[in-house]
Amino acid sequence: MARILVVAEHRSGKLSDATLELCKAAKAIASAMGATPAAAVFYKDDSLANEVAKYIPEVFAVVDAKLEVYNAETYTEAVKAVVAAQDVKGVLIPHTYDGVDYAAKAALAIGAGIVSNCNKFEVQGGALVLTRNTYNGKIQEQRSIKTDKFVVTIEKGAFDKEAAGGAGSVAAVAATIPAPRRAFKEIVAMMAGSVDISQAKIIVAGGRGTKEKDKYNDVIVNLAKKLGGEYAASRPVVDAGWTDAARQVGQSGKTVAPVLYIAAGISGAIQHVAGMKGSQCIVAINKDPEAPVFNIATYGIVGDLFEVIPAVMAELG
Amino acid sequence: MNILVCIKQVPDAETVFGVSEDGTRVLIPGNAVYRLNRFDEYALEEALLLKDRAGARVHAVSIGSPRVESALRRAMEMGAHAAYRLDPGSGEEPQTIEKARLVAAWAAGREYDLILTGIMSEDSMSCMFAPALAEHLGVSSATAVMVLDVRQEEGMVVAEREIDSSRREVVTLALPAVLAVQSGINRPRYPSLSNVMRAKGQVIETASAARGTGHAAPISRFREVSARREGRILKGSPGEKAAALCDYFHEAGVL
């Protein structure tokens, strides 16, 4: 039977949470399409393949010293080898830094169509239909797969993690992995920074709508101080150098879940929302009434943050 | 060193988008403002830094109707030497992977040492363009690049790419290579007056990137996300909204 194949993701021999989410996704998609779920694990030995077999019934292991560390080129070759050796209908890859680094290469290498950044699926008339966010999260797209084979990248958090407990089979797949033109050198840690915003009960976060550093300090930092909370930011604010990376909330920053999260001048793109959607109360202030941040806000204020925040400050006394 | 920067023009993020009645098309109002994709500005700046430091030649390319020429013009105003528009002909806008194939077909043989682009576009958000372009060209690629160091005499580029929120990996790539740069790698410049004046006299070259016959039938259905709101929108003057918000804070015991 055709397979829905998860490509396991790992760094330093440690499986990512996204891999476990994809095991869950593969089971659901396979069941809806009359296929079977499976996983491919690329590593220097079969230890990780045995680990993945706890989560999914069938595992294909490509073992090669060149696969110790993730590499876009060796992964593309390994996907090609598994698809050539087995009956694979669909390939699921996490929509993560490493996943998007090779997913399109793999799709082209196996002659598959690709839909990226998906968060939901359904099967309509036998065809897989995937839901993804576009236009900065304002428009949802449902794209149906028309190709015989497909590659899908799946947003982190779209599916729950599969629990361990199974005892799947592990089969080796032979592959010749050529020496890549891209070579891994080392992993470097970024400075952690001195502040830990993840423990704060109240967070006031500013985005691009705060316009400039002085204004960000004026409204965001001051409101945070007034509320006895921490100030934070979306990535564009950190990119522009208005505040430290340690205060960045989102996929490439911190994940926070305070009692109160005030998002001012933040549009609410998925990259930011991923880091704060667990907050108990979310207040969104944005002058764009269509900003996706209002879709997750407990309270929304459509308006100019430079008018609204001073009014809130005055109200607080 | 010859650098190609692939750029995209996108509607401003604050545009109010609609969806056609049959759901097959996203409607962009006629008065929408189009800009250079924010993520591509970083790619352009990185190329211009290499121009400033090492005298690289910088070309910009974009696929689309004549409308995209304002984004290419902006690239020249920032300092690109030349700009090219690939015309895909009429019909549906090509999808990301198809665009990568069209750019690859055009760029092959033009001897670029380095091809840069942004990590994603603000509208389609697919993150697929750079790896697809590299696969079509048969060269190496890396995405989410935060540091790049071109060592042309060694025929390689050293790149640091983000792998999660606290770590980067250092990789080397044989030239030519395709790199998708991450936002925040630099601070994109504003066009200088002299570059703006110079760009006025420059011509944007157009090349056909026709896709052959039989465009695929639409395979997407769209809908507006704002239809699914659950929260409460506070009304009134800024003062009234602020007062209502503070009332809620007190009721909920948040403060």
XYZ file of N, CA and C in Angstrom, chain A residues 11-12 69-70 72-73 76 95 97-98 100-105 108-109 114 116-117 120 132-144 146 153 181-190 202 208 227 235-236 238-241 251-253 259-260 262 270-271 281 283 286-291 294-295 297-303 307-308 311-312 315-316, chain B residues 11 13-19 26 28 35 38 42 95 97 119-120 122-128 131-136 138-144 146 160-174 182-184 186-187 218-234 238-239 241-243 245-246 248-250 254-255:
522
model
N 18.833 16.986 15.427
C 20.114 17.684 15.534
C 20.844 17.048 16.701
N 22.091 16.804 16.528
C 22.927 16.200 17.586
C 22.276 14.925 18.118
N 24.936 14.717 10.509
C 24.366 16.047 10.723
C 23.534 16.413 9.513
N 22.438 17.115 9.746
C 21.560 17.553 8.663
C 22.341 18.308 7.587
N 21.244 19.817 3.477
C 20.195 19.889 2.450
C 20.448 18.894 1.319
N 21.720 18.743 0.933
C 22.017 17.896 -0.223
C 21.951 16.411 0.101
N 18.311 15.424 0.558
C 17.604 15.311 -0.722
C 17.908 13.953 -1.365
N 7.798 22.251 8.782
C 8.076 23.601 8.261
C 8.929 24.328 9.296
N 13.287 25.527 10.307
C 14.497 26.028 9.649
C 15.105 24.964 8.738
N 15.279 23.751 9.260
C 15.898 22.703 8.446
C 14.918 22.165 7.411
N 12.420 23.618 5.707
C 12.253 24.450 4.505
C 13.572 24.610 3.750
N 14.657 24.204 4.379
C 15.974 24.305 3.742
C 16.138 23.269 2.612
N 15.369 22.160 2.680
C 15.541 21.132 1.640
C 14.246 20.603 1.034
N 13.081 20.963 1.602
C 11.820 20.361 1.140
C 11.597 20.552 -0.364
N 11.833 21.761 -0.867
C 11.591 22.022 -2.293
C 12.590 21.244 -3.152
N 13.828 21.098 -2.653
C 14.832 20.310 -3.388
C 14.367 18.861 -3.497
N 11.506 18.443 -6.009
C 11.962 18.463 -7.398
C 12.720 17.172 -7.729
N 13.500 16.681 -6.767
C 14.310 15.489 -7.011
C 13.452 14.246 -7.229
N 4.564 20.287 -4.462
C 4.828 20.660 -3.057
C 3.864 21.749 -2.603
N 3.613 24.137 0.893
C 4.377 24.400 2.105
C 3.535 25.098 3.157
N 4.025 25.006 4.407
C 3.466 25.791 5.494
C 1.998 25.459 5.756
N -3.530 22.247 8.216
C -4.735 21.416 8.300
C -4.882 20.663 6.987
N -3.329 26.492 4.305
C -2.122 27.231 4.684
C -2.455 28.715 4.783
N -1.633 29.445 5.515
C -1.810 30.886 5.657
C -1.033 31.630 4.588
N -1.651 32.680 4.047
C -0.936 33.533 3.094
C -1.217 34.994 3.447
N -0.632 35.891 2.698
C -0.826 37.336 2.900
C -0.693 37.696 4.379
N 0.430 37.303 4.960
C 0.740 37.676 6.333
C -0.305 37.156 7.324
N -1.028 36.100 6.947
C -2.009 35.516 7.853
C -3.410 36.056 7.668
N -3.613 36.932 6.671
C -4.944 37.512 6.475
C -5.843 36.612 5.634
N -5.240 35.848 4.765
C -6.008 34.995 3.850
C -5.585 33.540 4.037
N -6.615 32.679 4.096
C -6.335 31.261 4.217
C -6.486 30.634 2.831
N -5.524 29.823 2.454
C -5.566 29.174 1.154
C -5.788 27.681 1.352
N -6.677 27.118 0.548
C -6.841 25.664 0.552
C -6.369 25.167 -0.792
N -5.294 24.409 -0.796
C -4.728 23.972 -2.065
C -4.877 22.466 -2.208
N -5.403 22.043 -3.346
C -5.544 20.601 -3.541
C -4.358 20.060 -4.325
N -2.734 17.856 -7.026
C -3.129 17.249 -8.297
C -2.058 16.309 -8.822
N 5.040 20.574 3.646
C 5.691 20.988 4.899
C 4.590 21.445 5.850
N 28.323 19.450 -1.794
C 29.104 20.673 -2.046
C 28.950 21.661 -0.898
N 27.962 21.381 -0.071
C 27.779 22.202 1.128
C 28.268 21.371 2.307
N 29.125 21.953 3.139
C 29.714 21.188 4.235
C 29.387 21.824 5.586
N 29.055 20.979 6.538
C 28.784 21.436 7.907
C 30.105 21.669 8.629
N 30.222 22.775 9.346
C 31.431 23.053 10.125
C 31.166 22.917 11.623
N 30.234 23.702 12.143
C 29.986 23.638 13.583
C 28.666 24.322 13.928
N 28.245 24.086 15.170
C 27.059 24.786 15.672
C 27.523 25.810 16.697
N 27.006 27.021 16.585
C 27.381 28.060 17.547
C 26.127 28.522 18.286
N 26.287 28.760 19.595
C 25.163 29.211 20.406
C 25.107 30.727 20.379
N 23.900 31.263 20.327
C 23.743 32.708 20.376
C 23.726 33.144 21.835
N 2.951 39.721 33.196
C 2.410 40.700 32.257
C 3.504 41.056 31.245
N 6.311 46.340 14.479
C 6.742 47.350 13.504
C 5.934 48.630 13.604
N 2.714 48.750 34.336
C 1.936 47.561 34.691
C 2.742 46.579 35.536
N 9.814 40.122 15.894
C 11.132 40.077 15.258
C 11.551 41.360 14.538
N 10.665 42.011 13.771
C 11.122 43.216 13.056
C 11.722 44.284 13.976
N 13.397 43.698 16.760
C 14.742 43.233 17.113
C 15.676 43.389 15.910
N 15.166 43.031 14.714
C 15.967 43.187 13.490
C 16.428 44.629 13.313
N 15.552 45.568 13.687
C 15.878 46.985 13.511
C 16.769 47.502 14.637
N 16.997 46.675 15.662
C 17.897 47.065 16.742
C 17.261 47.951 17.794
N 8.432 32.380 16.921
C 9.089 31.151 16.495
C 10.602 31.215 16.615
N 11.188 32.351 16.282
C 12.636 32.437 16.355
C 13.072 33.149 17.637
N 12.162 33.258 18.589
C 12.502 33.876 19.871
C 11.947 33.049 21.015
N -0.173 35.949 32.064
C -1.582 36.193 32.376
C -2.137 37.238 31.394
N -1.345 38.254 31.125
C -1.767 39.323 30.212
C -0.660 39.608 29.190
N -0.054 42.132 25.988
C -0.541 43.246 25.170
C 0.339 43.335 23.926
N 1.968 34.393 11.858
C 2.105 33.116 12.559
C 3.437 33.013 13.312
N 4.497 33.603 12.749
C 5.816 33.521 13.381
C 5.796 34.152 14.769
N -4.804 36.132 28.606
C -5.585 37.231 28.050
C -4.697 37.979 27.049
N -4.446 41.186 24.528
C -5.007 42.468 24.096
C -4.240 42.911 22.855
N -4.044 47.714 17.157
C -3.485 47.838 15.819
C -4.396 48.731 14.997
N -3.797 49.548 14.132
C -4.663 50.440 13.358
C -5.256 49.755 12.128
N -4.724 48.581 11.762
C -5.281 47.830 10.631
C -6.386 46.901 11.144
N -7.663 47.213 10.828
C -8.758 46.390 11.362
C -8.704 44.945 10.887
N -7.976 44.680 9.801
C -7.897 43.323 9.249
C -6.683 42.559 9.787
N -5.906 43.169 10.661
C -4.689 42.501 11.149
C -5.051 41.164 11.802
N -6.065 40.245 15.595
C -7.400 40.353 16.193
C -8.125 39.003 16.234
N -7.663 38.050 15.410
C -8.314 36.732 15.410
C -8.020 35.945 16.677
N -7.151 37.671 19.630
C -7.203 38.592 20.763
C -8.441 38.349 21.621
N -8.265 38.429 22.942
C -9.405 38.407 23.843
C -10.105 39.763 23.739
N -9.298 40.826 23.735
C -9.808 42.173 23.537
C -9.022 42.839 22.426
N -9.751 43.432 21.503
C -9.090 44.104 20.400
C -9.409 45.584 20.397
N -8.412 46.396 20.145
C -8.643 47.827 19.973
C -8.100 48.227 18.614
N -9.028 48.625 17.721
C -8.603 49.108 16.419
C -8.315 50.587 16.582
N -7.079 50.949 16.460
C -6.751 52.357 16.632
C -5.251 52.573 16.649
N -2.159 56.811 20.370
C -3.265 57.471 21.076
C -3.794 56.569 22.178
N -3.899 55.271 21.857
C -4.530 54.335 22.789
C -3.665 54.108 24.040
N -3.662 56.860 26.536
C -4.973 56.883 27.207
C -5.046 55.798 28.283
N -4.483 54.624 27.973
C -4.454 53.539 28.977
C -3.597 53.960 30.170
N -5.506 56.334 32.260
C -6.565 55.620 32.970
C -6.014 54.883 34.196
N -4.793 54.375 34.048
C -4.170 53.635 35.158
C -3.717 54.577 36.262
N 1.917 43.251 -2.301
C 1.019 44.298 -1.816
C 1.353 44.635 -0.366
N 1.358 45.134 3.501
C 0.757 44.216 4.484
C -0.565 44.739 5.038
N -0.759 46.061 4.984
C -2.000 46.606 5.549
C -3.128 46.705 4.522
N -2.897 46.157 3.337
C -3.949 46.136 2.318
C -5.148 45.331 2.837
N -6.356 45.804 2.502
C -7.553 45.031 2.832
C -7.839 44.107 1.654
N -7.552 42.821 1.864
C -7.722 41.850 0.785
C -9.148 41.317 0.787
N -9.624 40.935 -0.376
C -10.910 40.257 -0.478
C -10.720 38.938 -1.205
N -11.805 38.214 -1.350
C -11.764 36.953 -2.079
C -12.927 36.949 -3.063
N -7.700 35.796 -4.880
C -7.589 36.839 -3.864
C -7.754 38.166 -4.584
N -7.261 42.065 -4.804
C -6.436 43.140 -4.270
C -7.017 44.441 -4.811
N 4.942 47.126 -2.758
C 6.285 47.430 -2.273
C 7.233 46.294 -2.613
N 9.686 42.944 1.973
C 10.553 43.364 3.075
C 11.753 42.419 3.244
N 16.701 42.787 2.650
C 17.909 42.334 3.345
C 18.883 41.674 2.365
N 3.383 29.763 -9.748
C 3.618 29.425 -8.341
C 5.121 29.442 -8.072
N 7.499 27.398 -7.165
C 8.424 26.434 -7.759
C 8.598 26.709 -9.252
N 14.206 35.327 2.814
C 13.829 34.001 3.305
C 12.418 33.616 2.881
N 11.548 34.595 2.668
C 10.207 34.296 2.174
C 9.596 35.562 1.605
N 6.206 38.098 1.641
C 5.155 38.438 2.600
C 3.796 37.924 2.147
N 3.609 37.732 0.841
C 2.280 37.275 0.396
C 2.162 35.753 0.357
N 3.043 35.053 -0.379
C 2.812 33.603 -0.449
C 3.441 32.850 0.720
N 4.439 33.414 1.379
C 5.004 32.865 2.621
C 5.445 31.406 2.496
N 5.924 31.008 1.328
C 6.205 29.577 1.163
C 7.611 29.161 1.595
N 8.598 30.056 1.545
C 9.999 29.732 1.896
C 10.633 28.727 0.943
N 10.072 28.531 -0.245
C 10.533 27.452 -1.110
C 11.414 27.919 -2.265
N 15.745 27.202 -2.273
C 16.169 25.806 -2.487
C 15.737 25.267 -3.849
N 14.546 25.682 -4.318
C 14.081 25.205 -5.628
C 14.971 25.762 -6.738
N 15.342 27.019 -6.622
C 16.224 27.638 -7.614
C 17.571 26.896 -7.665
N 18.118 26.601 -6.474
C 19.405 25.908 -6.406
C 19.313 24.520 -7.028
N 18.214 23.824 -6.760
C 18.035 22.479 -7.311
C 17.963 22.542 -8.837
N 17.236 23.525 -9.352
C 17.144 23.677 -10.806
C 18.504 23.999 -11.426
N 21.382 23.206 -10.090
C 22.384 22.199 -9.726
C 23.511 22.767 -8.880
N 23.186 23.763 -8.035
C 24.211 24.352 -7.154
C 23.744 24.238 -5.707
N 24.620 24.597 -4.771
C 24.302 24.497 -3.341
C 23.430 25.662 -2.888
N 22.734 25.437 -1.782
C 21.955 26.523 -1.202
C 21.956 26.414 0.308
N 21.640 27.543 0.949
C 21.425 27.555 2.396
C 20.385 28.633 2.680
N 19.554 28.386 3.689
C 18.494 29.336 4.023
C 18.699 29.894 5.430
N 17.956 30.950 5.762
C 18.010 31.599 7.072
C 19.432 32.054 7.423
N 22.403 34.325 8.439
C 22.571 35.527 9.267
C 23.963 36.143 9.126
N 26.526 31.418 8.078
C 25.940 30.998 9.356
C 24.442 31.059 9.192
N 23.770 29.937 9.411
C 22.306 29.931 9.267
C 21.638 29.596 10.599
N 20.505 30.245 10.842
C 19.744 29.966 12.061
C 19.199 28.549 11.989
N 19.275 27.807 13.102
C 18.639 26.489 13.119
C 17.558 26.408 14.196
N 17.592 27.299 15.158
C 16.477 27.467 16.093
C 16.648 28.823 16.757
N 15.891 29.077 17.826
C 15.906 30.431 18.372
C 17.204 30.768 19.099
N 18.055 29.777 19.359
C 19.269 30.111 20.109
C 20.560 29.587 19.477
N 20.444 28.924 18.314
C 21.655 28.358 17.717
C 21.740 28.630 16.215
N 22.978 28.678 15.744
C 23.228 28.753 14.307
C 24.187 27.639 13.928
N 24.151 27.236 12.656
C 25.179 26.317 12.186
C 26.029 27.040 11.162
N 27.307 26.707 11.154
C 28.224 27.281 10.177
C 28.396 26.251 9.068
N 28.161 26.671 7.823
C 28.360 25.774 6.687
C 29.210 26.470 5.635
N 29.882 25.673 4.816
C 30.573 26.246 3.662
C 29.875 25.728 2.408
N 29.801 26.582 1.405
C 29.166 26.191 0.152
C 30.100 26.528 -0.996
N 30.206 25.588 -1.931
C 30.988 25.864 -3.133
C 30.243 26.900 -3.967
N 18.202 35.748 6.150
C 17.207 35.940 7.204
C 17.051 37.442 7.476
N 15.871 37.846 7.922
C 15.689 39.254 8.282
C 16.587 39.578 9.474
N 17.087 40.789 9.524
C 17.951 41.193 10.624
C 19.429 40.975 10.354
N 21.195 42.551 8.381
C 21.779 43.885 8.183
C 20.666 44.909 8.374
N 20.974 46.160 8.152
C 19.938 47.208 8.178
C 19.857 47.790 6.775
N -6.970 26.383 -11.779
C -6.770 26.827 -10.395
C -6.958 25.662 -9.430
N -6.063 25.555 -8.465
C -6.157 24.443 -7.529
C -6.358 24.967 -6.116
N -6.545 26.284 -5.993
C -6.658 26.850 -4.656
C -8.021 27.483 -4.428
N -8.450 27.429 -3.194
C -9.634 28.167 -2.745
C -9.156 29.057 -1.600
N -9.651 30.300 -1.582
C -9.191 31.236 -0.563
C -10.349 31.678 0.321
N -10.033 32.060 1.539
C -11.042 32.742 2.347
C -10.382 33.700 3.334
N -11.169 34.716 3.710
C -10.635 35.725 4.616
C -10.646 35.187 6.033
N -9.531 35.341 6.710
C -9.402 34.789 8.052
C -10.215 35.596 9.058
N -10.387 36.897 8.785
C -11.029 37.774 9.776
C -12.471 37.398 10.046
N -13.030 36.494 9.222
C -14.419 36.080 9.437
C -14.574 35.220 10.695
N -13.473 34.775 11.264
C -13.572 33.802 12.347
C -13.137 34.367 13.705
N -13.497 35.601 13.971
C -13.071 36.216 15.224
C -13.900 35.801 16.412
N -13.259 35.635 17.519
C -13.999 35.268 18.723
C -13.913 36.340 19.799
N -12.864 37.110 19.775
C -12.645 38.096 20.836
C -13.588 39.277 20.716
N -13.411 40.221 21.620
C -14.303 41.359 21.676
C -13.552 42.604 21.215
N -14.123 43.335 20.273
C -13.495 44.561 19.795
C -14.086 45.729 20.582
N -13.242 46.491 21.224
C -13.698 47.614 22.042
C -13.936 48.835 21.160
N -10.388 56.891 21.843
C -9.241 56.254 22.513
C -9.425 56.191 24.038
N -9.978 57.284 24.623
C -10.178 57.317 26.075
C -11.201 56.288 26.526
N -12.046 53.506 24.923
C -11.478 52.169 24.744
C -10.539 51.841 25.897
N -9.717 52.829 26.271
C -8.751 52.626 27.356
C -9.486 52.348 28.668
N -10.581 53.095 28.899
C -11.339 52.910 30.138
C -11.972 51.517 30.163
N -10.972 48.881 28.614
C -9.911 47.881 28.782
C -9.496 47.759 30.250
N -9.314 48.910 30.898
C -8.890 48.881 32.300
C -9.975 48.267 33.186
N -11.989 45.862 32.279
C -11.843 44.406 32.093
C -10.669 43.871 32.912
N -9.579 44.628 32.897
C -8.405 44.201 33.670
C -8.788 44.015 35.134
N -9.513 44.981 35.663
C -9.878 44.916 37.079
C -10.859 43.780 37.340
N -6.688 40.877 36.465
C -5.392 40.802 35.782
C -4.388 41.737 36.451
N -4.923 42.875 36.925
C -4.004 43.846 37.546
C -4.112 43.808 39.068
